[in-house]
mmCIF file of C-alpha atoms and ligand atoms in Angstrom:
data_model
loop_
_atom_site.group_PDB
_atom_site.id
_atom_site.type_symbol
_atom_site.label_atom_id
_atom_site.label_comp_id
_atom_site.label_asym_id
_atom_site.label_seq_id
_atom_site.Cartn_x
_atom_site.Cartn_y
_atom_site.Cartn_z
ATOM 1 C CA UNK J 94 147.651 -37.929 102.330
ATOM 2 C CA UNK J 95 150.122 -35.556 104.455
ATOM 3 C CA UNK J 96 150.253 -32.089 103.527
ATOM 4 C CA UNK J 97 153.238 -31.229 103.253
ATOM 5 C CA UNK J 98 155.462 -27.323 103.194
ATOM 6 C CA UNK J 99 158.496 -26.797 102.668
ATOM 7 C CA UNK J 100 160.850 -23.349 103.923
ATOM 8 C CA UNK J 101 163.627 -22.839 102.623
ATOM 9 C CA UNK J 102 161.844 -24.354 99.371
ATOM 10 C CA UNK J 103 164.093 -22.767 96.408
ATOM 11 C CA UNK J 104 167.604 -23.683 98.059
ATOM 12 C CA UNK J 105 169.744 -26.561 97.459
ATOM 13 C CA UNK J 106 168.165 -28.886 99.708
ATOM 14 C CA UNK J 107 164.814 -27.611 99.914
ATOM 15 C CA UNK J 108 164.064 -27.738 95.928
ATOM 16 C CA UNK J 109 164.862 -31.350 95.441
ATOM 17 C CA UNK J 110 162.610 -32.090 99.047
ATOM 18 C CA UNK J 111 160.217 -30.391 96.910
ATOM 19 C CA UNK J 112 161.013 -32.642 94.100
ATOM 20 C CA UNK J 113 160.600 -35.857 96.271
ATOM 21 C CA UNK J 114 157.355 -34.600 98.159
ATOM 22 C CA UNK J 115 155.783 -34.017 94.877
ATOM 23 C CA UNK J 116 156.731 -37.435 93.608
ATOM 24 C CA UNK J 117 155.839 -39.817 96.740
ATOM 25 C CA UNK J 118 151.894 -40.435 96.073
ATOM 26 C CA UNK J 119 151.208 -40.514 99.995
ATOM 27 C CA UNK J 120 152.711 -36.833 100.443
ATOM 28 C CA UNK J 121 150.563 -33.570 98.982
ATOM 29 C CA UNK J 122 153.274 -30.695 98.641
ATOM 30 C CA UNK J 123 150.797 -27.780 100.030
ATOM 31 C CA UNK J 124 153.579 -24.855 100.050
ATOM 32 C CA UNK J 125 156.886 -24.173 98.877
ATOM 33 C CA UNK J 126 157.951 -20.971 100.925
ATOM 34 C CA UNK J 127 161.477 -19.133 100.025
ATOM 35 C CA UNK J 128 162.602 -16.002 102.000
ATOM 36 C CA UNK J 129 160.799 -13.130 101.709
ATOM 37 C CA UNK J 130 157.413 -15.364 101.771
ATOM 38 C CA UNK J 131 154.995 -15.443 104.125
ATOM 39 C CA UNK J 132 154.775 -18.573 106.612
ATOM 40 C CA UNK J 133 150.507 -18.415 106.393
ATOM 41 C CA UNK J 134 151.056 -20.660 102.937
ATOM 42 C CA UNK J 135 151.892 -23.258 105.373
ATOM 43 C CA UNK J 136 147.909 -23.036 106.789
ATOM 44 C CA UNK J 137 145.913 -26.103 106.368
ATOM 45 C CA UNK J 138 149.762 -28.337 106.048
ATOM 46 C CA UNK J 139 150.320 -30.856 108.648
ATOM 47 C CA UNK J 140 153.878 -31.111 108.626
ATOM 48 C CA UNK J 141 156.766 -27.683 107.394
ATOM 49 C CA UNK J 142 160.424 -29.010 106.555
ATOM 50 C CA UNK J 143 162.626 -26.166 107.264
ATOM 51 C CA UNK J 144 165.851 -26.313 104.671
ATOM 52 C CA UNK J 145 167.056 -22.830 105.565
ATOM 53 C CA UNK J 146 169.997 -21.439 107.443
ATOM 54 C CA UNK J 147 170.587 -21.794 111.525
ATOM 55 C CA UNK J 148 169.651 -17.858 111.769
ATOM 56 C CA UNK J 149 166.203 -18.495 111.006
ATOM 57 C CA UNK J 150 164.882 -21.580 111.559
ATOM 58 C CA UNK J 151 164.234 -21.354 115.232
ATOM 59 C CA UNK J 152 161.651 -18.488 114.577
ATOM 60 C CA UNK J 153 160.280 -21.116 112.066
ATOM 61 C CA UNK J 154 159.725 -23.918 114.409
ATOM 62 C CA UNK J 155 158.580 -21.521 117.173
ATOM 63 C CA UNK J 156 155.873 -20.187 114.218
ATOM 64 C CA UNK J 157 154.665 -23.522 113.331
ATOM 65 C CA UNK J 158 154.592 -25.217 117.079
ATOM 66 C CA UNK J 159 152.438 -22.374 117.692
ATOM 67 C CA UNK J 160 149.930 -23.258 115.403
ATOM 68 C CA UNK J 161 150.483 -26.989 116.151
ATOM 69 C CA UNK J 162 152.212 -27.978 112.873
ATOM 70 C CA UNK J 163 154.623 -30.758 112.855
ATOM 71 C CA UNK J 164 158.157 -29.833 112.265
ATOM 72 C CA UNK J 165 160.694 -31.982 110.148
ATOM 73 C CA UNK J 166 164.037 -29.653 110.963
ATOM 74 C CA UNK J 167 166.726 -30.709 108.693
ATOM 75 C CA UNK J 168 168.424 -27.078 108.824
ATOM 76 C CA UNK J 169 172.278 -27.162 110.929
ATOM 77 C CA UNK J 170 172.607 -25.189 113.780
ATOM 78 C CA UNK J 171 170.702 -26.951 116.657
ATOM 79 C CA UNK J 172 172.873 -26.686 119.897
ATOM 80 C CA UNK J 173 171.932 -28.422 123.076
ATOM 81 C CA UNK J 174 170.334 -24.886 123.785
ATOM 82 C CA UNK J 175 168.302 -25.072 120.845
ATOM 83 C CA UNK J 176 167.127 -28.316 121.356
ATOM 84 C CA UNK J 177 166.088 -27.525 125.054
ATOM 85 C CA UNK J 178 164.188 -24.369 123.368
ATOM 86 C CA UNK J 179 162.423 -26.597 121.351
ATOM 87 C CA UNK J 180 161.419 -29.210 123.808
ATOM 88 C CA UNK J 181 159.651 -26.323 126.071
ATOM 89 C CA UNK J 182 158.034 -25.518 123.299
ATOM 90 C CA UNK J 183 156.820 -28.669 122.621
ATOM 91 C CA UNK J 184 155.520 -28.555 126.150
ATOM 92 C CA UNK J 185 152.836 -26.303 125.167
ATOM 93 C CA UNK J 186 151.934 -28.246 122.219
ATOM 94 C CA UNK J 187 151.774 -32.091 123.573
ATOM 95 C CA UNK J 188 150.048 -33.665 120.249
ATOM 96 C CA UNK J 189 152.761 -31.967 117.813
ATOM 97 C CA UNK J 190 155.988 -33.815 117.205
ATOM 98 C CA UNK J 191 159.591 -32.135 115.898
ATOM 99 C CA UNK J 192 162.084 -34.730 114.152
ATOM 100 C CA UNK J 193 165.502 -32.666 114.088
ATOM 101 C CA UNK J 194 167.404 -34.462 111.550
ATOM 102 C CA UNK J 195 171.586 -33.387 111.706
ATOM 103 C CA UNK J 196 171.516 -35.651 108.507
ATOM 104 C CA UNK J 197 169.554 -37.417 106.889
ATOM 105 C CA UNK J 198 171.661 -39.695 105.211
ATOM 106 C CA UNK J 199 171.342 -43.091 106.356
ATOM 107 C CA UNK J 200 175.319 -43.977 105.817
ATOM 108 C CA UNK J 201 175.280 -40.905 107.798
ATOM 109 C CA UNK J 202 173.376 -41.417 110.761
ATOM 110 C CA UNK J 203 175.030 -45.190 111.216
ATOM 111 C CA UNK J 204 178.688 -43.377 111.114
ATOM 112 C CA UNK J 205 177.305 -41.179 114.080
ATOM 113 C CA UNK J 206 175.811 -44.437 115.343
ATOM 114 C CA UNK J 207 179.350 -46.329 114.965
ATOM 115 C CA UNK J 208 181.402 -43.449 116.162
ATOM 116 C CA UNK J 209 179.044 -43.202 119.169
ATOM 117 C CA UNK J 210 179.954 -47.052 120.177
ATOM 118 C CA UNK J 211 183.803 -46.877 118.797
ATOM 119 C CA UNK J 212 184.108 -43.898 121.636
ATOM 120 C CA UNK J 213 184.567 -45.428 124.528
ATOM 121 C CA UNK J 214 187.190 -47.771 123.367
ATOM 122 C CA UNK J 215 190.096 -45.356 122.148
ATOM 123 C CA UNK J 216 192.013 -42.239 124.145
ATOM 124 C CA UNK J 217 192.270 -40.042 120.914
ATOM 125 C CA UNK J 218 189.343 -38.450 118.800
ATOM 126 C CA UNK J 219 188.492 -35.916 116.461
ATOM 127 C CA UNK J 220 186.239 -34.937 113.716
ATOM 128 C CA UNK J 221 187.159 -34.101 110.013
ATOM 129 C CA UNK J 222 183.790 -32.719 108.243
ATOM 130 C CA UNK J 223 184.524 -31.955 104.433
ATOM 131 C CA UNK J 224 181.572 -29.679 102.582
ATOM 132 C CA UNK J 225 181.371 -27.720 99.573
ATOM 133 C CA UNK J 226 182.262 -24.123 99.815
ATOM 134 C CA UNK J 227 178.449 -22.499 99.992
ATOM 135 C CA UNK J 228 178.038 -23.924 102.883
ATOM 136 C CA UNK J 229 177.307 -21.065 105.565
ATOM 137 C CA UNK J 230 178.155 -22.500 108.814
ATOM 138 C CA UNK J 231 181.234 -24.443 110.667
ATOM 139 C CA UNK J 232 181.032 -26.717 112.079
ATOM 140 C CA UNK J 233 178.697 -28.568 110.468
ATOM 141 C CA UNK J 234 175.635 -29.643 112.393
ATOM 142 C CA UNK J 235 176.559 -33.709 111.586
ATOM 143 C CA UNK J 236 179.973 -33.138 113.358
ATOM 144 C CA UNK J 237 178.804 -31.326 116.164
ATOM 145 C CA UNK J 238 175.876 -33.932 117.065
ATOM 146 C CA UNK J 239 178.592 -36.654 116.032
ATOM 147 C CA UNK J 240 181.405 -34.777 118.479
ATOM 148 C CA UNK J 241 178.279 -34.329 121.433
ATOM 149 C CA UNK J 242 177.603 -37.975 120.958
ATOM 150 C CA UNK J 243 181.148 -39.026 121.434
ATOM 151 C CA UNK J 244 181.473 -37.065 124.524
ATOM 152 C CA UNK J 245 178.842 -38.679 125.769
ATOM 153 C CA UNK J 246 180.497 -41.625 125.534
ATOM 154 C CA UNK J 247 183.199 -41.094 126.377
ATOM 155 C CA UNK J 248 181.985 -39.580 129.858
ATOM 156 C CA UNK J 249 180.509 -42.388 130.832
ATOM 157 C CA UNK J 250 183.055 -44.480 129.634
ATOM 158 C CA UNK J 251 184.756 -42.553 132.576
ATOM 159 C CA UNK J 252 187.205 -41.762 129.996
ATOM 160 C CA UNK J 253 188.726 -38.052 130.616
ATOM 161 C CA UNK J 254 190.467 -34.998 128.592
ATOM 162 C CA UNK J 255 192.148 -36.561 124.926
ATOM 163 C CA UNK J 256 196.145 -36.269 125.274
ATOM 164 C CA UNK J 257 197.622 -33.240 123.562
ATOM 165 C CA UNK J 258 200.604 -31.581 124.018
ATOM 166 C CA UNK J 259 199.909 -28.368 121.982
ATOM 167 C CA UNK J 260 201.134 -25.532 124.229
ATOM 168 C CA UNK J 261 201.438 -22.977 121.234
ATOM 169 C CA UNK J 262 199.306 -23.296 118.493
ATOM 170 C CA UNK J 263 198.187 -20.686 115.439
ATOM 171 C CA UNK J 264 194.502 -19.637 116.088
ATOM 172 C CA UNK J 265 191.990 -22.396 114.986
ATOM 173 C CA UNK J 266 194.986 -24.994 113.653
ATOM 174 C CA UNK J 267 193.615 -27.694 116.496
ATOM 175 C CA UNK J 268 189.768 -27.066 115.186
ATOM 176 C CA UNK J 269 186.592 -26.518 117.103
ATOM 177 C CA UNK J 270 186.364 -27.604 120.542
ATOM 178 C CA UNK J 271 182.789 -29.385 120.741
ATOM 179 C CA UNK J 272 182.105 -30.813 124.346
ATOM 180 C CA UNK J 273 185.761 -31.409 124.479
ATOM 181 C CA UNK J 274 185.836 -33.284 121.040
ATOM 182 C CA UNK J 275 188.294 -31.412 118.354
ATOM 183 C CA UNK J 276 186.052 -30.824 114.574
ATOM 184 C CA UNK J 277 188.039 -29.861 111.903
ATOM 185 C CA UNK J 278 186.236 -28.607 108.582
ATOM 186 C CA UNK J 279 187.433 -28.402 105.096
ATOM 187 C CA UNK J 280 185.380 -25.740 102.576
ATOM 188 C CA UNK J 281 186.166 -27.475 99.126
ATOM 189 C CA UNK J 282 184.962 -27.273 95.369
ATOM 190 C CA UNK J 283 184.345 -31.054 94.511
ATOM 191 C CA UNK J 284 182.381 -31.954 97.861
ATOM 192 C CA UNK J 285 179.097 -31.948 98.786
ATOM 193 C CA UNK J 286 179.162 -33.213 102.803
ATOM 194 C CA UNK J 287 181.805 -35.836 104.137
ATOM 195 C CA UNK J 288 183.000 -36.936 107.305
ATOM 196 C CA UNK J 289 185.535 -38.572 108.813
ATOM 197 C CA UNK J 290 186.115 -39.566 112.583
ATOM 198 C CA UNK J 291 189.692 -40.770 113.366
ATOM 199 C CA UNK J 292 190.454 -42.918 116.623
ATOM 200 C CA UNK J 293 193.895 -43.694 117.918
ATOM 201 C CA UNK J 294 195.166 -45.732 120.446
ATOM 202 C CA UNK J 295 198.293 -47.623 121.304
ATOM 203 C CA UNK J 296 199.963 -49.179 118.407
ATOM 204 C CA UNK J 297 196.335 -48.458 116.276
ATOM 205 C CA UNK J 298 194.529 -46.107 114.507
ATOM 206 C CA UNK J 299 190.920 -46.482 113.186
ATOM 207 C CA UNK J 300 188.567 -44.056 111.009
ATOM 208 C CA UNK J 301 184.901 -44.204 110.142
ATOM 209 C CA UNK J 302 184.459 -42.162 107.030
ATOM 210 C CA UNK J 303 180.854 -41.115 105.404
ATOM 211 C CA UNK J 304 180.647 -39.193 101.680
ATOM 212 C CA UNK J 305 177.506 -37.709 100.127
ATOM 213 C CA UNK J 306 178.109 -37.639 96.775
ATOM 214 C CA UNK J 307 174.818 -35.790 96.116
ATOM 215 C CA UNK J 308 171.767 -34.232 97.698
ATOM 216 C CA UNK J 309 169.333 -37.335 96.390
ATOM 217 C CA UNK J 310 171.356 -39.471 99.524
ATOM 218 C CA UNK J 311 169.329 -36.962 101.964
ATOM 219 C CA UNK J 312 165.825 -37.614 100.056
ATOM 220 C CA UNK J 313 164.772 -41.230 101.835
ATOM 221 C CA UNK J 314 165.544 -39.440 105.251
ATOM 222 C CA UNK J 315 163.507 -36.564 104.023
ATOM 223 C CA UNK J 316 160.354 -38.666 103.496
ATOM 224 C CA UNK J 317 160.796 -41.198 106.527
ATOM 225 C CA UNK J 318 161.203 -38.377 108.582
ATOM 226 C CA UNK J 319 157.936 -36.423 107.287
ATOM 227 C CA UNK J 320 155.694 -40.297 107.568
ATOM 228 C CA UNK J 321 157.241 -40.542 110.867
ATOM 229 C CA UNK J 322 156.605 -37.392 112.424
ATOM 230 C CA UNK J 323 152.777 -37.112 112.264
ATOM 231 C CA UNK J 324 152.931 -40.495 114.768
ATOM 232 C CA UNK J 325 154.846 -39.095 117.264
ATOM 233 C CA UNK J 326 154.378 -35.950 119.761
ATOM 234 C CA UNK J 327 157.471 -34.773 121.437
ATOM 235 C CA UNK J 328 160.990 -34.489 120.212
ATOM 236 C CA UNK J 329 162.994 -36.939 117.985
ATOM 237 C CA UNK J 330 166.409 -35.650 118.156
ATOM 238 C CA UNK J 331 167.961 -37.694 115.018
ATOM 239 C CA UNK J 332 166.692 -40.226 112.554
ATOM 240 C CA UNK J 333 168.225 -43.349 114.523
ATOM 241 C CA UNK J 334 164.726 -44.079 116.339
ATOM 242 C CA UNK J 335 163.024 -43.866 113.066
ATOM 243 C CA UNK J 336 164.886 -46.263 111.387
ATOM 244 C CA UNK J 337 164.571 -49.217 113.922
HETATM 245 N N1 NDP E 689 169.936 -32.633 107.613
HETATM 246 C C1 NDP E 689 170.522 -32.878 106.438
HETATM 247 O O1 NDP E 689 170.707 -34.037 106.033
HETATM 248 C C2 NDP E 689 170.974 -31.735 105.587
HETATM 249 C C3 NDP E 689 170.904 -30.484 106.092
HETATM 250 N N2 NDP E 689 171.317 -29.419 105.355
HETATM 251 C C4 NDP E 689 171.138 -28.129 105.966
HETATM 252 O O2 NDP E 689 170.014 -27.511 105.363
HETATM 253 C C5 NDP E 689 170.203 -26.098 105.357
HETATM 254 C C6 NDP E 689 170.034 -25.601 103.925
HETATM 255 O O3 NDP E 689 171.123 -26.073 103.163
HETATM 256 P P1 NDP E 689 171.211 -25.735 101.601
HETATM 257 O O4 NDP E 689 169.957 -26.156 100.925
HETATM 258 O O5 NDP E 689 172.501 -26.267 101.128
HETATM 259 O O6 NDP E 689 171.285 -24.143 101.656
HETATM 260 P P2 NDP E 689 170.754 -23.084 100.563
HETATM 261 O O7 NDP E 689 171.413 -21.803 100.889
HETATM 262 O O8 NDP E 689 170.898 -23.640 99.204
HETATM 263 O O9 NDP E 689 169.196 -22.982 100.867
HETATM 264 C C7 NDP E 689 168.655 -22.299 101.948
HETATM 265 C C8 NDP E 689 167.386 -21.674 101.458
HETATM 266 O O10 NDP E 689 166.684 -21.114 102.562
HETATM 267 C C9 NDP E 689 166.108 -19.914 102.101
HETATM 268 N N3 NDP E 689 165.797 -19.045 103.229
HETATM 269 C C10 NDP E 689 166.614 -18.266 103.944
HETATM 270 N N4 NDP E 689 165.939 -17.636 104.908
HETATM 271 C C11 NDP E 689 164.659 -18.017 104.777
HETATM 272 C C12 NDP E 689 163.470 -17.706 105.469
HETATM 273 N N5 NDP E 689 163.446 -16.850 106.507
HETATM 274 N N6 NDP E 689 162.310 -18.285 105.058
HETATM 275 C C13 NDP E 689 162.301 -19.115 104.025
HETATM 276 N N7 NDP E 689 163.397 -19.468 103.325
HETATM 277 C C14 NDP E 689 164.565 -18.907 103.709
HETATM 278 C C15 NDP E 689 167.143 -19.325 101.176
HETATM 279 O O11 NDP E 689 166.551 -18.402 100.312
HETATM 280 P P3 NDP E 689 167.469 -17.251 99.651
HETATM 281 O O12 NDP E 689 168.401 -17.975 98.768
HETATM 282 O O13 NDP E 689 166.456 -16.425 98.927
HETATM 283 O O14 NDP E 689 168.133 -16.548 100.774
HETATM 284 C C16 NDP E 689 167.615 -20.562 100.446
HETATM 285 O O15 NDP E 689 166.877 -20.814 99.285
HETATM 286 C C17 NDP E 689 171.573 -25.861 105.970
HETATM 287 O O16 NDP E 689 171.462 -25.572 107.336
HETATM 288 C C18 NDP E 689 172.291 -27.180 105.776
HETATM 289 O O17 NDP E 689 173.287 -27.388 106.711
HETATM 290 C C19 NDP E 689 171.791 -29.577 104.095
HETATM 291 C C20 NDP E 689 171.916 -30.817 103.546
HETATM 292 C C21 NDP E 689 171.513 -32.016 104.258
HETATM 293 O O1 LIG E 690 175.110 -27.818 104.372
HETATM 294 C C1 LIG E 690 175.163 -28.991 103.974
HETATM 295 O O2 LIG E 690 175.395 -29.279 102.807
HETATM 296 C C2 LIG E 690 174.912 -30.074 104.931
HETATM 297 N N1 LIG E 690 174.500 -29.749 106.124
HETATM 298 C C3 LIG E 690 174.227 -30.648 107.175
HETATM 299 C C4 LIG E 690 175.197 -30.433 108.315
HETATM 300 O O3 LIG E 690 175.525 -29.278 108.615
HETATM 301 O O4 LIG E 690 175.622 -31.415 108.933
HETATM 302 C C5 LIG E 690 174.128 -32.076 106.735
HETATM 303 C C6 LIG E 690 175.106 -32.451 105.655
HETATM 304 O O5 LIG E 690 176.367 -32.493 106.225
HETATM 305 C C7 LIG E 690 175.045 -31.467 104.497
#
């Protein structure tokens, strides 16, 4: 059995991750921590999801690290900063492993994957994200990874700056600049997390387009992600290794 806690435990995402820990017959849900509680309930678990907000779940995975707990991080937020934070950390903790999961939707992680190899082939790019209207932070963390991930690409694609003529332009009407990639995101009643990348080039236009229709799409991630992460020490930065 893995012992499993989960932070962030009575939110959206975190209650039905409780709800799928408690029902996989492998997984023992040992804590189920909401703000204001203590992280000690997670003593004696072998692996914490943190479902809570990109303010606090650095000092979560710091906490847990220390005391050598594995860390499934599903919560937005993680910049290239962050991720570097978390790989010193790891340093000091060789045996532990940290899966940071941007989504864990599998449709979701193959558009990243397919936007990722789409990049190199077309001069124009940018990011539509589309998520219901609790959500606390733009852009979300799938478009930012999904924007970082095109850059990438596209720099060694040798492919340079996107053509855009904009020389005046109302604040924010171009979106988010994310290593050079524009993300544009819609707050709406009636969505729960989509995404939509939209090439161009001459004479064509292609998009790759991902919906969640509800939170149970994140729950296989959830658990492959938990399985997985007692195996390996280090950093997983997205579910893409884990899924072969
Ligand atoms: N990787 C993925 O596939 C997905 C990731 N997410 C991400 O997960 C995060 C949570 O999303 P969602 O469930 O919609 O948000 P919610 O606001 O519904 O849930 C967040 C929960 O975290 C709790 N919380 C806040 N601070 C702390 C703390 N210090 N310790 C413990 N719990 C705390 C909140 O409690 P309280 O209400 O009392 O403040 C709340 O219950 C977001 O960053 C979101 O982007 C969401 C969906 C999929
Ligand atoms: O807040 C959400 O809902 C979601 N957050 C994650 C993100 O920021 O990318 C994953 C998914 O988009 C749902």
């Amino acid at each position: 059995m893995i012992r499993v806690g989960v932070i962030g435990a009575r939110g959206r995402m975190g209650s039905e991750a409780v709800r799928a820990v408690e029902a996989a017959p492998d997984l023992e849900l040992v804590a189920a921590i909401g703000s204001g509680d203590a992280l000690d309930a997670l003593d004696g678990a072998d692996v914490a999801v943190d479902l809570t907000r990109p303010d606090v779940v650095m000092d979560n995975v710091k906490w847990c690290l220390d005391r050598e707990i594995h860390v499934v991080a599903g919560t937005s937020g993680f910049t290239p900063e962050r991720v570097a934070a978390v790989r010193g950390w790891l340093a000091k903790a060789p045996g532990t492993g940290v899966v940071i999961a941007p989504n864990f939707g599998i449709g979701a992680v193959l558009m990243m994957q397919f936007a990722a190899r789409a990049a190199r082939f077309f001069e124009s790019v940018e990011v539509i994200e589309l998520h219901h209207p609790k959500k606390v932070d733009a852009p979300s963390g799938t478009a930012a990874r999904t924007a970082e991930l095109i850059a990438a690409a596209r720099a060694e694609a040798g492919l340079g700056a996107m053509p855009d003529a904009t020389a005046e332009e109302l604040d924010g009407a171009r979106g988010a600049d994310v290593a050079g990639v524009r993300v544009h995101s819609v707050r709406s009643a009636g969505y729960v997390a989509s995404q939509e990348v939209l090439f161009g080039g001459p004479g064509e236009r292609m998009s790759i387009r991902h919906d969640s229709l509800d939170r149970e799409s994140f729950m296989p991630g959830v658990l492959l992600s938990i399985r997985e992460v007692v195996k390996r020490p280090g950093l997983t930065h997205g579910l893409d290794a884990l899924l072969g």
